[in-house]
PDB file of C-alpha atoms in Angstrom:
ATOM      1  CA  MET A1126      52.184  63.632  13.575  1.00 84.00           C
ATOM      2  CA  GLN A1127      53.156  63.933  17.086  1.00 88.00           C
ATOM      3  CA  ILE A1128      56.582  62.219  18.400  1.00 86.00           C
ATOM      4  CA  GLU A1129      58.257  62.031  21.675  1.00 85.00           C
ATOM      5  CA  THR A1130      62.030  62.534  21.744  1.00 87.00           C
ATOM      6  CA  ARG A1131      64.602  62.397  24.195  1.00 85.00           C
ATOM      7  CA  LEU A1132      66.245  65.879  23.541  1.00 84.00           C
ATOM      8  CA  PHE A1133      63.131  67.882  22.467  1.00 87.00           C
ATOM      9  CA  GLY A1134      60.194  66.243  24.265  1.00 87.00           C
ATOM     10  CA  GLU A1135      57.121  66.132  22.413  1.00 90.00           C
ATOM     11  CA  ILE A1136      57.371  67.469  18.821  1.00 89.00           C
ATOM     12  CA  GLU A1137      54.866  68.154  15.905  1.00 90.00           C
ATOM     13  CA  VAL A1138      56.394  66.496  12.711  1.00 89.00           C
ATOM     14  CA  ASP A1139      55.105  67.376   9.142  1.00 90.00           C
ATOM     15  CA  GLU A1140      55.129  64.052   7.406  1.00 90.00           C
ATOM     16  CA  GLY A1141      56.160  65.906   4.018  1.00 92.00           C
ATOM     17  CA  LYS A1142      59.479  67.054   5.674  1.00 92.00           C
ATOM     18  CA  VAL A1143      60.403  63.366   6.730  1.00 96.00           C
ATOM     19  CA  ILE A1144      64.120  62.431   5.187  1.00 97.00           C
ATOM     20  CA  PHE A1145      64.431  58.881   4.127  1.00 97.00           C
ATOM     21  CA  PHE A1146      67.809  57.077   4.354  1.00 97.00           C
ATOM     22  CA  GLU A1147      67.368  53.844   2.427  1.00 94.00           C
ATOM     23  CA  LYS A1148      70.384  52.349   3.955  1.00 90.00           C
ATOM     24  CA  GLY A1149      69.913  53.639   7.476  1.00 92.00           C
ATOM     25  CA  ILE A1150      73.480  55.817   8.597  1.00 93.00           C
ATOM     26  CA  VAL A1151      76.466  54.502   9.681  1.00 88.00           C
ATOM     27  CA  GLY A1152      76.122  52.389  12.854  1.00 89.00           C
ATOM     28  CA  PHE A1153      72.420  52.604  12.796  1.00 91.00           C
ATOM     29  CA  PRO A1154      70.997  50.643   9.609  1.00 92.00           C
ATOM     30  CA  ASP A1155      67.522  50.441  11.014  1.00 93.00           C
ATOM     31  CA  CYS A1156      67.169  54.294  11.611  1.00 94.00           C
ATOM     32  CA  GLN A1157      65.719  55.261   8.115  1.00 96.00           C
ATOM     33  CA  ARG A1158      63.278  57.999   8.774  1.00 96.00           C
ATOM     34  CA  PHE A1159      64.425  61.391  10.037  1.00 96.00           C
ATOM     35  CA  ILE A1160      63.494  65.100  10.261  1.00 95.00           C
ATOM     36  CA  LEU A1161      66.043  67.856  10.539  1.00 94.00           C
ATOM     37  CA  ILE A1162      65.329  70.368  13.686  1.00 92.00           C
ATOM     38  CA  HIS A1163      66.795  73.970  13.482  1.00 83.00           C
ATOM     39  CA  ASP A1164      67.184  75.822  16.561  1.00 66.00           C
ATOM     40  CA  GLU A1165      66.280  79.156  15.113  1.00 58.00           C
ATOM     41  CA  GLU A1166      66.710  81.363  18.507  1.00 49.00           C
ATOM     42  CA  GLU A1167      70.087  79.749  18.731  1.00 48.00           C
ATOM     43  CA  ASP A1168      71.358  78.920  15.556  1.00 45.00           C
ATOM     44  CA  SER A1169      73.887  81.751  15.181  1.00 43.00           C
ATOM     45  CA  GLY A1170      75.142  81.214  18.593  1.00 43.00           C
ATOM     46  CA  HIS A1171      76.144  77.329  17.921  1.00 46.00           C
ATOM     47  CA  GLY A1172      77.704  77.787  14.442  1.00 56.00           C
ATOM     48  CA  GLY A1173      74.778  76.564  12.577  1.00 83.00           C
ATOM     49  CA  ILE A1174      74.256  73.223  14.310  1.00 88.00           C
ATOM     50  CA  SER A1175      70.858  71.432  13.846  1.00 93.00           C
ATOM     51  CA  TRP A1176      69.560  67.827  14.548  1.00 94.00           C
ATOM     52  CA  LEU A1177      68.890  64.957  12.596  1.00 95.00           C
ATOM     53  CA  GLN A1178      66.140  63.554  14.740  1.00 94.00           C
ATOM     54  CA  SER A1179      65.377  59.917  14.212  1.00 94.00           C
ATOM     55  CA  LEU A1180      61.706  58.930  13.961  1.00 93.00           C
ATOM     56  CA  ASP A1181      62.333  55.191  13.967  1.00 93.00           C
ATOM     57  CA  GLU A1182      64.305  55.441  17.402  1.00 91.00           C
ATOM     58  CA  PRO A1183      63.173  58.817  19.436  1.00 87.00           C
ATOM     59  CA  ALA A1184      66.208  58.388  21.855  1.00 90.00           C
ATOM     60  CA  PHE A1185      68.528  58.900  18.811  1.00 93.00           C
ATOM     61  CA  ALA A1186      69.368  62.357  17.381  1.00 93.00           C
ATOM     62  CA  LEU A1187      72.757  63.452  15.702  1.00 94.00           C
ATOM     63  CA  PRO A1188      73.707  67.061  15.850  1.00 94.00           C
ATOM     64  CA  VAL A1189      75.061  68.046  12.344  1.00 96.00           C
ATOM     65  CA  MET A1190      76.064  71.327  10.344  1.00 96.00           C
ATOM     66  CA  ASP A1191      76.781  72.604   6.710  1.00 95.00           C
ATOM     67  CA  PRO A1192      80.640  71.701   6.462  1.00 96.00           C
ATOM     68  CA  LEU A1193      81.318  74.856   4.520  1.00 94.00           C
ATOM     69  CA  LEU A1194      80.538  76.706   7.514  1.00 93.00           C
ATOM     70  CA  VAL A1195      84.038  75.361   8.959  1.00 94.00           C
ATOM     71  CA  GLU A1196      85.950  74.053   5.940  1.00 94.00           C
ATOM     72  CA  GLU A1197      85.254  76.551   2.951  1.00 93.00           C
ATOM     73  CA  ASN A1198      87.283  73.855   0.473  1.00 92.00           C
ATOM     74  CA  TYR A1199      85.454  71.066   1.429  1.00 95.00           C
ATOM     75  CA  ASN A1200      84.319  69.135  -1.741  1.00 92.00           C
ATOM     76  CA  PRO A1201      84.640  65.301  -1.495  1.00 92.00           C
ATOM     77  CA  GLN A1202      84.106  63.357  -4.731  1.00 89.00           C
ATOM     78  CA  VAL A1203      81.652  60.575  -4.572  1.00 90.00           C
ATOM     79  CA  GLU A1204      80.833  58.109  -7.406  1.00 88.00           C
ATOM     80  CA  ASP A1205      77.513  58.983  -9.047  1.00 87.00           C
ATOM     81  CA  GLU A1206      76.502  55.297  -8.567  1.00 91.00           C
ATOM     82  CA  VAL A1207      76.852  55.559  -4.866  1.00 91.00           C
ATOM     83  CA  LEU A1208      74.082  58.216  -4.787  1.00 94.00           C
ATOM     84  CA  LYS A1209      72.141  57.133  -7.824  1.00 94.00           C
ATOM     85  CA  HIS A1210      68.971  55.751  -5.435  1.00 95.00           C
ATOM     86  CA  LEU A1211      68.565  59.425  -4.342  1.00 96.00           C
ATOM     87  CA  GLY A1212      67.370  60.571  -7.676  1.00 95.00           C
ATOM     88  CA  ASN A1213      68.359  63.534  -9.783  1.00 94.00           C
ATOM     89  CA  LEU A1214      70.975  65.724  -7.740  1.00 93.00           C
ATOM     90  CA  THR A1215      71.633  69.193  -8.823  1.00 93.00           C
ATOM     91  CA  GLU A1216      73.242  72.061  -6.996  1.00 92.00           C
ATOM     92  CA  GLU A1217      70.060  73.542  -6.179  1.00 95.00           C
ATOM     93  CA  ASN A1218      68.583  70.297  -4.383  1.00 95.00           C
ATOM     94  CA  THR A1219      71.676  69.030  -2.732  1.00 95.00           C
ATOM     95  CA  TYR A1220      72.105  69.556   0.629  1.00 94.00           C
ATOM     96  CA  VAL A1221      75.409  68.211   2.364  1.00 96.00           C
ATOM     97  CA  LEU A1222      75.731  67.992   6.148  1.00 97.00           C
ATOM     98  CA  VAL A1223      78.439  66.458   8.614  1.00 97.00           C
ATOM     99  CA  THR A1224      77.914  65.014  11.911  1.00 96.00           C
ATOM    100  CA  VAL A1225      79.096  66.941  15.043  1.00 96.00           C
ATOM    101  CA  THR A1226      80.885  65.336  17.753  1.00 93.00           C
ATOM    102  CA  ALA A1227      80.810  67.003  21.021  1.00 82.00           C
ATOM    103  CA  THR A1228      82.424  66.118  24.254  1.00 83.00           C
ATOM    104  CA  GLU A1229      82.117  67.758  27.873  1.00 88.00           C
ATOM    105  CA  ASP A1230      85.186  69.907  26.740  1.00 89.00           C
ATOM    106  CA  ILE A1231      83.706  72.291  24.271  1.00 88.00           C
ATOM    107  CA  THR A1232      87.083  72.735  23.047  1.00 91.00           C
ATOM    108  CA  LYS A1233      87.484  69.485  21.393  1.00 92.00           C
ATOM    109  CA  LEU A1234      84.214  70.097  19.380  1.00 93.00           C
ATOM    110  CA  SER A1235      84.934  68.266  15.861  1.00 96.00           C
ATOM    111  CA  VAL A1236      82.819  67.355  12.768  1.00 97.00           C
ATOM    112  CA  ASN A1237      83.152  64.164  10.862  1.00 97.00           C
ATOM    113  CA  LEU A1238      84.488  65.140   7.189  1.00 97.00           C
ATOM    114  CA  LYS A1239      85.042  61.565   6.191  1.00 97.00           C
ATOM    115  CA  ALA A1240      81.351  60.521   6.433  1.00 96.00           C
ATOM    116  CA  PRO A1241      79.087  63.266   4.820  1.00 97.00           C
ATOM    117  CA  ILE A1242      75.350  63.016   4.748  1.00 97.00           C
ATOM    118  CA  VAL A1243      73.928  63.862   1.174  1.00 97.00           C
ATOM    119  CA  ILE A1244      70.579  64.806   1.018  1.00 96.00           C
ATOM    120  CA  ASN A1245      68.259  65.495  -2.327  1.00 97.00           C
ATOM    121  CA  ALA A1246      66.101  68.142  -0.808  1.00 95.00           C
ATOM    122  CA  ASP A1247      63.258  67.796  -3.328  1.00 96.00           C
ATOM    123  CA  GLU A1248      62.986  63.978  -2.945  1.00 96.00           C
ATOM    124  CA  ARG A1249      63.795  63.878   0.701  1.00 97.00           C
ATOM    125  CA  LYS A1250      66.128  60.964   0.304  1.00 97.00           C
ATOM    126  CA  ALA A1251      69.515  61.038   1.869  1.00 97.00           C
ATOM    127  CA  HIS A1252      72.704  58.624   2.277  1.00 97.00           C
ATOM    128  CA  GLN A1253      75.648  58.953   4.153  1.00 96.00           C
ATOM    129  CA  VAL A1254      78.713  58.251   2.539  1.00 96.00           C
ATOM    130  CA  ILE A1255      82.483  57.397   3.331  1.00 94.00           C
ATOM    131  CA  VAL A1256      84.626  59.517   0.990  1.00 94.00           C
ATOM    132  CA  ASP A1257      88.267  58.969  -0.045  1.00 89.00           C
ATOM    133  CA  GLY A1258      90.564  61.223   0.405  1.00 87.00           C
ATOM    134  CA  ASP A1259      92.436  62.977   3.581  1.00 91.00           C
ATOM    135  CA  TYR A1260      89.355  63.961   5.173  1.00 95.00           C
ATOM    136  CA  PRO A1261      89.641  63.517   9.045  1.00 96.00           C
ATOM    137  CA  VAL A1262      86.867  61.850  11.123  1.00 95.00           C
ATOM    138  CA  LYS A1263      87.692  64.417  13.680  1.00 96.00           C
ATOM    139  CA  PHE A1264      88.195  67.831  12.415  1.00 96.00           C
ATOM    140  CA  ALA A1265      88.550  70.421  15.239  1.00 95.00           C
ATOM    141  CA  ILE A1266      86.103  73.235  14.771  1.00 94.00           C
ATOM    142  CA  TYR A1267      85.970  75.126  18.148  1.00 92.00           C
ATOM    143  CA  GLY A1268      88.720  77.400  17.095  1.00 92.00           C
ATOM    144  CA  ILE A1269      87.135  78.089  13.802  1.00 92.00           C
ATOM    145  CA  LEU A1270      83.595  78.967  15.420  1.00 89.00           C
ATOM    146  CA  LYS A1271      85.182  81.235  18.102  1.00 90.00           C
ATOM    147  CA  ALA A1272      87.008  83.117  15.461  1.00 91.00           C
ATOM    148  CA  LYS A1273      83.705  83.541  13.273  1.00 88.00           C
ATOM    149  CA  LYS A1274      81.924  84.587  16.419  1.00 86.00           C
ATOM    150  CA  GLU A1275      84.552  87.162  17.343  1.00 88.00           C
ATOM    151  CA  LYS A1276      84.759  88.466  13.889  1.00 86.00           C
ATOM    152  CA  ALA A1277      80.724  88.679  13.740  1.00 83.00           C
ATOM    153  CA  GLY A1278      80.815  90.757  16.971  1.00 78.00           C
ATOM    154  CA  GLU A1279      83.341  93.280  15.646  1.00 65.00           C
TER     155      GLU A1279
END
């Protein structure tokens, strides 16, 4: 199917790749259908940032990334009951993303480690959870990404 988006213009969407958030996402409970858009050409330059594009609200897209790219010890504990509706989660089919917060000042780039998105890749179901523990809502990542880019360029 074709959809018109604010950020990407008109794009072709494979209906088999739609990710369903039964309960929506934090602040947007009516946005339940998303696709994950990767920019293969720019991926390494942006530290692995992808986009969760809403199919319910074409103007809405969230930048997201794998939290392990910036916090290798990230391992929040989530009650099984909270994620039960996602189906059978295994190490192989579970994909975790965190939202990226960008400002005009790129040095203030951060991710939200307090509210990860858990995806069952096999069933294409997802849920955003609020985790316990000392995970910050704004975890600064600019310095981490810059250091990784410099190290890769050596």
